[in-house]
Amino acid sequence: MLSTVRRAVAGPARHQLRSAGLARLLSSLAILEQRNGELSTGSLSAVTAAKKLGGSVHAFVAGSGVKSVAELVAKVDGVEKVVIVDSAAYDKSTDSLQGLPENYAPLLVENIKKGGYTHVLAGHTAFGKNLMPRVAALLDVQQVSDVIKVESENTFVRPVYAGNAIATVESTDPIKILTIRGTAFPAAEATSGSGNAAIEEGADPKAESTVEWVSEDLAKSDRPDLSTAGKVVSGGRGLKSKEDFDKIMLPLADSIGAAVGASRAAVDSGYADNSLQVGQTGKVVAPQLYLAVGISGAIQHLAGMKDSKVIAAINKDADAPIFQVADVGLVGDLFEKVPELTEKLKSA
Amino acid sequence: MAMGKANSGGAGEAGAGSGKKDEWEDCTAAMSSLRILVPIKRVIDYAVKPRVNKAQTGVERAGVKHSMNPFDELSVEESVRIREKKRAPGGVEDICVVSAGPTKAQDVLRTAMAMGADRAIHIETAVKGTPAATDENAAELEPLTVAKLLQKIVAEEKSNLVILGKQSIDDDAHQTGQMLAGLLGWPQATQASEITFAKDGDGVQVVREVDGGVETLKATLPLVITTDLRLNEPRYATLPNIMKAKKKPLAKKTLADYGLADEAAKKRVNTLKVTEPPARTGGGKVEDVGGLIAKLKELGAL
């Protein structure tokens, strides 16, 4: 009943109604990611999604030396409070038990209970996917994953079946644990924000992690980050080899300042790194321009890129499914067309 | 060797030297023999493009090809390889596959046994006279319920390693393994692309796929692992193995057997509506590279 009324009240009026009547009741905690004292600005999407709920928005960040991260987050518009836990136990390093779900989940549970939050949001990233379901289980709550739209405080929209169906779901749990799709909620601005939130120490239950973090091997690149890039050029099986992938795709990417992505076929064949895979089981991207080169357009690949603003495709098979979603398609041999395209873009 | 750690006091003395049981307990003192539980799910085949049903309650499942969730095939394959390649120092004592779903879920359990699993447990979710009996979408258990069910099965089967797929390709929730680990209080290694066992003891090293690359973790048994695509290449079940799998034990259970009938009926997240995504239509083709650039500029993409 209440929710029907709320839905009927539109725009600013609805916002007012919320801040007057519900701010007290509804409070959200946005979980932010950081590494080595650097905020992952993409994780500020959780703040954007939290703001859509109405009610107060707190941000949470943990790790060693997170005070500087907290000061940055405090300026983000709409954040009322930043809860921090300054402890190396929540970092990743080789010499301690750190930042792993085994100790991070109890940390969050403690702070969620302490703050009495009704909604907890994190990005549907490797970090969020690994951590939040463990938190949800500890709170006896059914998480809602990969939310693309907040309809009300208990109703959310999420893609299922590789994005071939869109489900509207209603959570009846007292605490809503949500992971959100970053491309559906633009990150709240950290630098130009006008906010002035209080920074507060959170609870630290000091749970031990039974897992030891050994090492990591991250692909280094000067190109834009795939998940948040404005332009993405993506290569598939048609590239034939790693050498050709690098020779054809990298100059193309550099000519327009794009991130590089790949289809599963290209990754499986070793043409490109796993972390570049775009699709249902890889990264989901929604750039201004997605240029698919030598990619047929399987369901699983489309799941990761079909919300791109403009899709372009170069493929020698005129019947490739990618052309059914591409705003502009060019049928031709990528080994001729792409170098020509790169040259023309460079000289433009 | 440390004798009979699992026994207490005189019982261990009494049993000394008398056969198989003690040998097994000897092993556990140093390294656990693996009892692997592999939860699998029957889903619409990955190659089928799902269609939303007319009632907008889910996708059309009647008459649509179903198969084992691809990530679960990786879990079964990995379990079988751990045994075949003798990768675990304590050996593999048991590989049990489990699936909760309608009667047809038994098909994927048979497939898993044809791939090399020893036995199967099927938990029937569709009960006659309920909507679940006619609508498979309504019979779906929520990940938290599945995790609670698996927690009970782990206890009953004395599993010390659970290998799940990282996500099912229908609900795309990416939750069950982590929830199970949380409920059990066990460590978790999600999105595994490589699993290595220590030469002795219960140590397991897992390489995980993360944003931007990979990371390596060390944990000890008991452990929950979820599989990523790069872990292995699942085998095809051969005809002789499919025939043999028909004779392997398949236990039939219900949610009530695990005290979870009420939990399953209580939907925490209700699906209000399922719709088709907004359709994209191809914008047509251009003749040459010049045309491509012109069109992209016109669309504001360059």
PDB file of C-alpha atoms in Angstrom, chain B residues 44-239:
ATOM      1  CA  ILE B  44      18.511 -24.336 -20.547  1.00  0.00           C
ATOM      2  CA  ASP B  45      21.304 -25.273 -22.935  1.00  0.00           C
ATOM      3  CA  TYR B  46      23.804 -22.456 -23.403  1.00  0.00           C
ATOM      4  CA  ALA B  47      23.328 -22.412 -27.183  1.00  0.00           C
ATOM      5  CA  VAL B  48      19.561 -21.824 -26.971  1.00  0.00           C
ATOM      6  CA  LYS B  49      18.302 -18.262 -27.059  1.00  0.00           C
ATOM      7  CA  PRO B  50      15.780 -18.114 -24.199  1.00  0.00           C
ATOM      8  CA  ARG B  51      12.339 -16.635 -24.870  1.00  0.00           C
ATOM      9  CA  VAL B  52      10.216 -14.930 -22.236  1.00  0.00           C
ATOM     10  CA  ASN B  53       6.907 -16.758 -21.708  1.00  0.00           C
ATOM     11  CA  LYS B  54       3.547 -15.190 -22.488  1.00  0.00           C
ATOM     12  CA  ALA B  55       2.579 -14.818 -18.832  1.00  0.00           C
ATOM     13  CA  GLN B  56       5.830 -12.894 -18.210  1.00  0.00           C
ATOM     14  CA  THR B  57       6.630 -15.098 -15.226  1.00  0.00           C
ATOM     15  CA  GLY B  58       9.862 -16.491 -16.586  1.00  0.00           C
ATOM     16  CA  VAL B  59      11.329 -17.938 -19.740  1.00  0.00           C
ATOM     17  CA  GLU B  60       9.732 -20.651 -21.846  1.00  0.00           C
ATOM     18  CA  ARG B  61      11.145 -23.979 -20.656  1.00  0.00           C
ATOM     19  CA  ALA B  62       8.722 -26.582 -22.000  1.00  0.00           C
ATOM     20  CA  GLY B  63      10.197 -28.382 -24.990  1.00  0.00           C
ATOM     21  CA  VAL B  64      13.454 -26.414 -24.736  1.00  0.00           C
ATOM     22  CA  LYS B  65      16.767 -28.286 -24.710  1.00  0.00           C
ATOM     23  CA  HIS B  66      18.283 -28.439 -21.235  1.00  0.00           C
ATOM     24  CA  SER B  67      21.728 -29.576 -20.168  1.00  0.00           C
ATOM     25  CA  MET B  68      24.195 -29.388 -17.320  1.00  0.00           C
ATOM     26  CA  ASN B  69      25.236 -25.845 -16.397  1.00  0.00           C
ATOM     27  CA  PRO B  70      28.595 -25.408 -18.210  1.00  0.00           C
ATOM     28  CA  PHE B  71      30.427 -24.324 -15.062  1.00  0.00           C
ATOM     29  CA  ASP B  72      29.202 -27.456 -13.288  1.00  0.00           C
ATOM     30  CA  GLU B  73      30.703 -29.623 -16.033  1.00  0.00           C
ATOM     31  CA  LEU B  74      34.024 -28.016 -15.125  1.00  0.00           C
ATOM     32  CA  SER B  75      33.470 -28.925 -11.462  1.00  0.00           C
ATOM     33  CA  VAL B  76      32.736 -32.564 -12.288  1.00  0.00           C
ATOM     34  CA  GLU B  77      35.705 -32.743 -14.670  1.00  0.00           C
ATOM     35  CA  GLU B  78      38.076 -31.249 -12.110  1.00  0.00           C
ATOM     36  CA  SER B  79      36.938 -33.690  -9.404  1.00  0.00           C
ATOM     37  CA  VAL B  80      37.468 -36.648 -11.714  1.00  0.00           C
ATOM     38  CA  ARG B  81      40.887 -35.372 -12.776  1.00  0.00           C
ATOM     39  CA  ILE B  82      41.982 -34.908  -9.149  1.00  0.00           C
ATOM     40  CA  ARG B  83      41.331 -38.620  -8.715  1.00  0.00           C
ATOM     41  CA  GLU B  84      42.739 -39.807 -12.052  1.00  0.00           C
ATOM     42  CA  LYS B  85      45.948 -37.809 -11.790  1.00  0.00           C
ATOM     43  CA  LYS B  86      46.288 -38.641  -8.092  1.00  0.00           C
ATOM     44  CA  ARG B  87      46.753 -34.958  -7.372  1.00  0.00           C
ATOM     45  CA  ALA B  88      45.562 -35.052  -3.764  1.00  0.00           C
ATOM     46  CA  PRO B  89      48.021 -36.729  -1.359  1.00  0.00           C
ATOM     47  CA  GLY B  90      45.216 -38.371   0.619  1.00  0.00           C
ATOM     48  CA  GLY B  91      43.526 -39.689  -2.501  1.00  0.00           C
ATOM     49  CA  VAL B  92      39.900 -39.298  -3.509  1.00  0.00           C
ATOM     50  CA  GLU B  93      37.526 -41.437  -1.537  1.00  0.00           C
ATOM     51  CA  ASP B  94      34.255 -40.267  -3.018  1.00  0.00           C
ATOM     52  CA  ILE B  95      32.822 -37.973  -5.672  1.00  0.00           C
ATOM     53  CA  CYS B  96      29.157 -37.311  -5.021  1.00  0.00           C
ATOM     54  CA  VAL B  97      27.080 -35.136  -7.332  1.00  0.00           C
ATOM     55  CA  VAL B  98      23.904 -33.499  -6.116  1.00  0.00           C
ATOM     56  CA  SER B  99      21.142 -31.615  -7.850  1.00  0.00           C
ATOM     57  CA  ALA B 100      17.916 -30.047  -6.637  1.00  0.00           C
ATOM     58  CA  GLY B 101      15.199 -29.662  -9.210  1.00  0.00           C
ATOM     59  CA  PRO B 102      12.388 -31.435 -11.038  1.00  0.00           C
ATOM     60  CA  THR B 103      12.605 -35.162 -11.870  1.00  0.00           C
ATOM     61  CA  LYS B 104      14.458 -34.327 -15.082  1.00  0.00           C
ATOM     62  CA  ALA B 105      17.407 -33.083 -13.031  1.00  0.00           C
ATOM     63  CA  GLN B 106      18.298 -36.779 -12.822  1.00  0.00           C
ATOM     64  CA  ASP B 107      19.437 -36.547 -16.460  1.00  0.00           C
ATOM     65  CA  VAL B 108      22.319 -34.240 -15.570  1.00  0.00           C
ATOM     66  CA  LEU B 109      23.182 -36.379 -12.548  1.00  0.00           C
ATOM     67  CA  ARG B 110      23.491 -39.404 -14.867  1.00  0.00           C
ATOM     68  CA  THR B 111      25.694 -37.346 -17.188  1.00  0.00           C
ATOM     69  CA  ALA B 112      27.952 -36.409 -14.270  1.00  0.00           C
ATOM     70  CA  MET B 113      28.233 -40.066 -13.260  1.00  0.00           C
ATOM     71  CA  ALA B 114      29.068 -40.963 -16.860  1.00  0.00           C
ATOM     72  CA  MET B 115      31.887 -38.425 -16.609  1.00  0.00           C
ATOM     73  CA  GLY B 116      33.218 -40.228 -13.547  1.00  0.00           C
ATOM     74  CA  ALA B 117      31.294 -39.237 -10.425  1.00  0.00           C
ATOM     75  CA  ASP B 118      30.627 -42.187  -8.096  1.00  0.00           C
ATOM     76  CA  ARG B 119      27.070 -41.531  -7.023  1.00  0.00           C
ATOM     77  CA  ALA B 120      24.314 -38.973  -7.021  1.00  0.00           C
ATOM     78  CA  ILE B 121      21.682 -37.421  -4.803  1.00  0.00           C
ATOM     79  CA  HIS B 122      18.575 -35.914  -6.352  1.00  0.00           C
ATOM     80  CA  ILE B 123      16.423 -33.582  -4.286  1.00  0.00           C
ATOM     81  CA  GLU B 124      13.009 -33.332  -5.892  1.00  0.00           C
ATOM     82  CA  THR B 125      11.693 -29.764  -5.802  1.00  0.00           C
ATOM     83  CA  ALA B 126       8.531 -30.081  -7.857  1.00  0.00           C
ATOM     84  CA  VAL B 127       5.760 -31.467  -5.694  1.00  0.00           C
ATOM     85  CA  LYS B 128       2.458 -32.554  -7.209  1.00  0.00           C
ATOM     86  CA  GLY B 129      -0.355 -30.089  -6.817  1.00  0.00           C
ATOM     87  CA  THR B 130       1.900 -27.064  -6.403  1.00  0.00           C
ATOM     88  CA  PRO B 131       2.613 -24.476  -9.088  1.00  0.00           C
ATOM     89  CA  ALA B 132       6.132 -25.881  -9.112  1.00  0.00           C
ATOM     90  CA  ALA B 133       4.846 -29.112 -10.598  1.00  0.00           C
ATOM     91  CA  THR B 134       3.842 -27.357 -13.792  1.00  0.00           C
ATOM     92  CA  ASP B 135       6.070 -24.296 -13.896  1.00  0.00           C
ATOM     93  CA  GLU B 136       9.771 -25.006 -13.694  1.00  0.00           C
ATOM     94  CA  ASN B 137      10.495 -21.334 -13.161  1.00  0.00           C
ATOM     95  CA  ALA B 138       8.443 -21.426  -9.976  1.00  0.00           C
ATOM     96  CA  ALA B 139      10.299 -24.549  -8.823  1.00  0.00           C
ATOM     97  CA  GLU B 140      13.617 -22.701  -8.769  1.00  0.00           C
ATOM     98  CA  LEU B 141      15.223 -22.585  -5.352  1.00  0.00           C
ATOM     99  CA  GLU B 142      16.898 -19.397  -4.245  1.00  0.00           C
ATOM    100  CA  PRO B 143      20.686 -19.566  -3.853  1.00  0.00           C
ATOM    101  CA  LEU B 144      20.425 -19.130  -0.076  1.00  0.00           C
ATOM    102  CA  THR B 145      18.072 -22.124   0.126  1.00  0.00           C
ATOM    103  CA  VAL B 146      20.408 -24.166  -2.060  1.00  0.00           C
ATOM    104  CA  ALA B 147      23.317 -23.166   0.187  1.00  0.00           C
ATOM    105  CA  LYS B 148      21.372 -24.252   3.281  1.00  0.00           C
ATOM    106  CA  LEU B 149      20.520 -27.539   1.591  1.00  0.00           C
ATOM    107  CA  LEU B 150      24.153 -28.115   0.631  1.00  0.00           C
ATOM    108  CA  GLN B 151      25.251 -27.286   4.166  1.00  0.00           C
ATOM    109  CA  LYS B 152      23.113 -30.194   5.413  1.00  0.00           C
ATOM    110  CA  ILE B 153      24.339 -32.529   2.699  1.00  0.00           C
ATOM    111  CA  VAL B 154      27.970 -31.647   3.461  1.00  0.00           C
ATOM    112  CA  ALA B 155      27.385 -32.632   7.088  1.00  0.00           C
ATOM    113  CA  GLU B 156      25.584 -35.833   6.151  1.00  0.00           C
ATOM    114  CA  GLU B 157      28.111 -36.908   3.528  1.00  0.00           C
ATOM    115  CA  LYS B 158      31.132 -35.713   5.549  1.00  0.00           C
ATOM    116  CA  SER B 159      32.393 -33.802   2.520  1.00  0.00           C
ATOM    117  CA  ASN B 160      35.644 -31.882   2.909  1.00  0.00           C
ATOM    118  CA  LEU B 161      35.763 -30.273  -0.517  1.00  0.00           C
ATOM    119  CA  VAL B 162      32.832 -28.745  -2.368  1.00  0.00           C
ATOM    120  CA  ILE B 163      33.391 -27.730  -5.978  1.00  0.00           C
ATOM    121  CA  LEU B 164      30.654 -25.604  -7.541  1.00  0.00           C
ATOM    122  CA  GLY B 165      30.355 -23.620 -10.746  1.00  0.00           C
ATOM    123  CA  LYS B 166      30.930 -19.896 -10.302  1.00  0.00           C
ATOM    124  CA  GLN B 167      27.454 -19.122 -11.610  1.00  0.00           C
ATOM    125  CA  SER B 168      24.522 -20.795 -13.294  1.00  0.00           C
ATOM    126  CA  ILE B 169      23.903 -19.413 -16.753  1.00  0.00           C
ATOM    127  CA  ASP B 170      20.169 -18.994 -16.147  1.00  0.00           C
ATOM    128  CA  ASP B 171      19.865 -16.929 -12.970  1.00  0.00           C
ATOM    129  CA  ASP B 172      23.412 -15.518 -13.285  1.00  0.00           C
ATOM    130  CA  ALA B 173      23.389 -14.881  -9.513  1.00  0.00           C
ATOM    131  CA  HIS B 174      26.968 -15.891  -8.726  1.00  0.00           C
ATOM    132  CA  GLN B 175      26.170 -16.578  -5.067  1.00  0.00           C
ATOM    133  CA  THR B 176      25.737 -20.200  -3.986  1.00  0.00           C
ATOM    134  CA  GLY B 177      29.374 -21.184  -3.366  1.00  0.00           C
ATOM    135  CA  GLN B 178      30.141 -18.094  -1.325  1.00  0.00           C
ATOM    136  CA  MET B 179      26.930 -18.484   0.681  1.00  0.00           C
ATOM    137  CA  LEU B 180      27.728 -22.123   1.403  1.00  0.00           C
ATOM    138  CA  ALA B 181      31.244 -21.245   2.555  1.00  0.00           C
ATOM    139  CA  GLY B 182      29.781 -18.542   4.809  1.00  0.00           C
ATOM    140  CA  LEU B 183      27.239 -20.915   6.354  1.00  0.00           C
ATOM    141  CA  LEU B 184      29.857 -23.617   6.919  1.00  0.00           C
ATOM    142  CA  GLY B 185      32.455 -21.142   8.145  1.00  0.00           C
ATOM    143  CA  TRP B 186      34.868 -22.614   5.590  1.00  0.00           C
ATOM    144  CA  PRO B 187      37.339 -20.723   3.443  1.00  0.00           C
ATOM    145  CA  GLN B 188      36.352 -20.060  -0.159  1.00  0.00           C
ATOM    146  CA  ALA B 189      38.302 -19.852  -3.406  1.00  0.00           C
ATOM    147  CA  THR B 190      36.030 -18.539  -6.125  1.00  0.00           C
ATOM    148  CA  GLN B 191      36.545 -18.355  -9.895  1.00  0.00           C
ATOM    149  CA  ALA B 192      39.331 -20.919  -9.823  1.00  0.00           C
ATOM    150  CA  SER B 193      41.437 -21.445 -12.919  1.00  0.00           C
ATOM    151  CA  GLU B 194      44.007 -23.761 -11.300  1.00  0.00           C
ATOM    152  CA  ILE B 195      43.859 -26.037  -8.248  1.00  0.00           C
ATOM    153  CA  THR B 196      47.026 -27.556  -6.785  1.00  0.00           C
ATOM    154  CA  PHE B 197      47.331 -29.770  -3.718  1.00  0.00           C
ATOM    155  CA  ALA B 198      50.273 -29.612  -1.322  1.00  0.00           C
ATOM    156  CA  LYS B 199      52.499 -32.723  -1.397  1.00  0.00           C
ATOM    157  CA  ASP B 200      51.343 -33.618   2.087  1.00  0.00           C
ATOM    158  CA  GLY B 201      48.855 -32.204   4.550  1.00  0.00           C
ATOM    159  CA  ASP B 202      45.613 -30.454   3.700  1.00  0.00           C
ATOM    160  CA  GLY B 203      46.971 -27.438   1.849  1.00  0.00           C
ATOM    161  CA  VAL B 204      45.340 -26.377  -1.401  1.00  0.00           C
ATOM    162  CA  GLN B 205      46.599 -23.592  -3.642  1.00  0.00           C
ATOM    163  CA  VAL B 206      44.101 -21.952  -5.971  1.00  0.00           C
ATOM    164  CA  VAL B 207      44.669 -19.472  -8.774  1.00  0.00           C
ATOM    165  CA  ARG B 208      41.626 -17.209  -9.108  1.00  0.00           C
ATOM    166  CA  GLU B 209      40.497 -15.078 -12.009  1.00  0.00           C
ATOM    167  CA  VAL B 210      39.959 -11.508 -10.810  1.00  0.00           C
ATOM    168  CA  ASP B 211      39.410  -8.153 -12.531  1.00  0.00           C
ATOM    169  CA  GLY B 212      42.604  -7.351 -14.379  1.00  0.00           C
ATOM    170  CA  GLY B 213      44.386 -10.691 -13.996  1.00  0.00           C
ATOM    171  CA  VAL B 214      44.795 -13.561 -11.558  1.00  0.00           C
ATOM    172  CA  GLU B 215      45.593 -13.990  -7.876  1.00  0.00           C
ATOM    173  CA  THR B 216      46.822 -16.995  -5.916  1.00  0.00           C
ATOM    174  CA  LEU B 217      45.483 -18.120  -2.553  1.00  0.00           C
ATOM    175  CA  LYS B 218      46.472 -20.846  -0.126  1.00  0.00           C
ATOM    176  CA  ALA B 219      43.868 -22.523   2.023  1.00  0.00           C
ATOM    177  CA  THR B 220      43.422 -25.778   3.858  1.00  0.00           C
ATOM    178  CA  LEU B 221      40.686 -28.349   3.741  1.00  0.00           C
ATOM    179  CA  PRO B 222      37.783 -28.244   4.277  1.00  0.00           C
ATOM    180  CA  LEU B 223      37.250 -25.794   1.439  1.00  0.00           C
ATOM    181  CA  VAL B 224      34.687 -24.451  -1.022  1.00  0.00           C
ATOM    182  CA  ILE B 225      35.906 -23.828  -4.574  1.00  0.00           C
ATOM    183  CA  THR B 226      33.967 -22.332  -7.486  1.00  0.00           C
ATOM    184  CA  THR B 227      35.114 -22.964 -11.036  1.00  0.00           C
ATOM    185  CA  ASP B 228      35.895 -20.557 -13.845  1.00  0.00           C
ATOM    186  CA  LEU B 229      35.989 -21.321 -17.554  1.00  0.00           C
ATOM    187  CA  ARG B 230      39.749 -21.644 -17.762  1.00  0.00           C
ATOM    188  CA  LEU B 231      39.979 -24.450 -15.194  1.00  0.00           C
ATOM    189  CA  ASN B 232      39.787 -27.351 -17.635  1.00  0.00           C
ATOM    190  CA  GLU B 233      38.148 -28.772 -20.744  1.00  0.00           C
ATOM    191  CA  PRO B 234      35.322 -31.119 -19.715  1.00  0.00           C
ATOM    192  CA  ARG B 235      35.275 -34.537 -21.352  1.00  0.00           C
ATOM    193  CA  TYR B 236      32.423 -36.050 -23.292  1.00  0.00           C
ATOM    194  CA  ALA B 237      30.779 -39.020 -21.674  1.00  0.00           C
ATOM    195  CA  THR B 238      31.384 -42.103 -23.810  1.00  0.00           C
ATOM    196  CA  LEU B 239      28.615 -44.598 -24.555  1.00  0.00           C
TER     197      LEU B 239
END
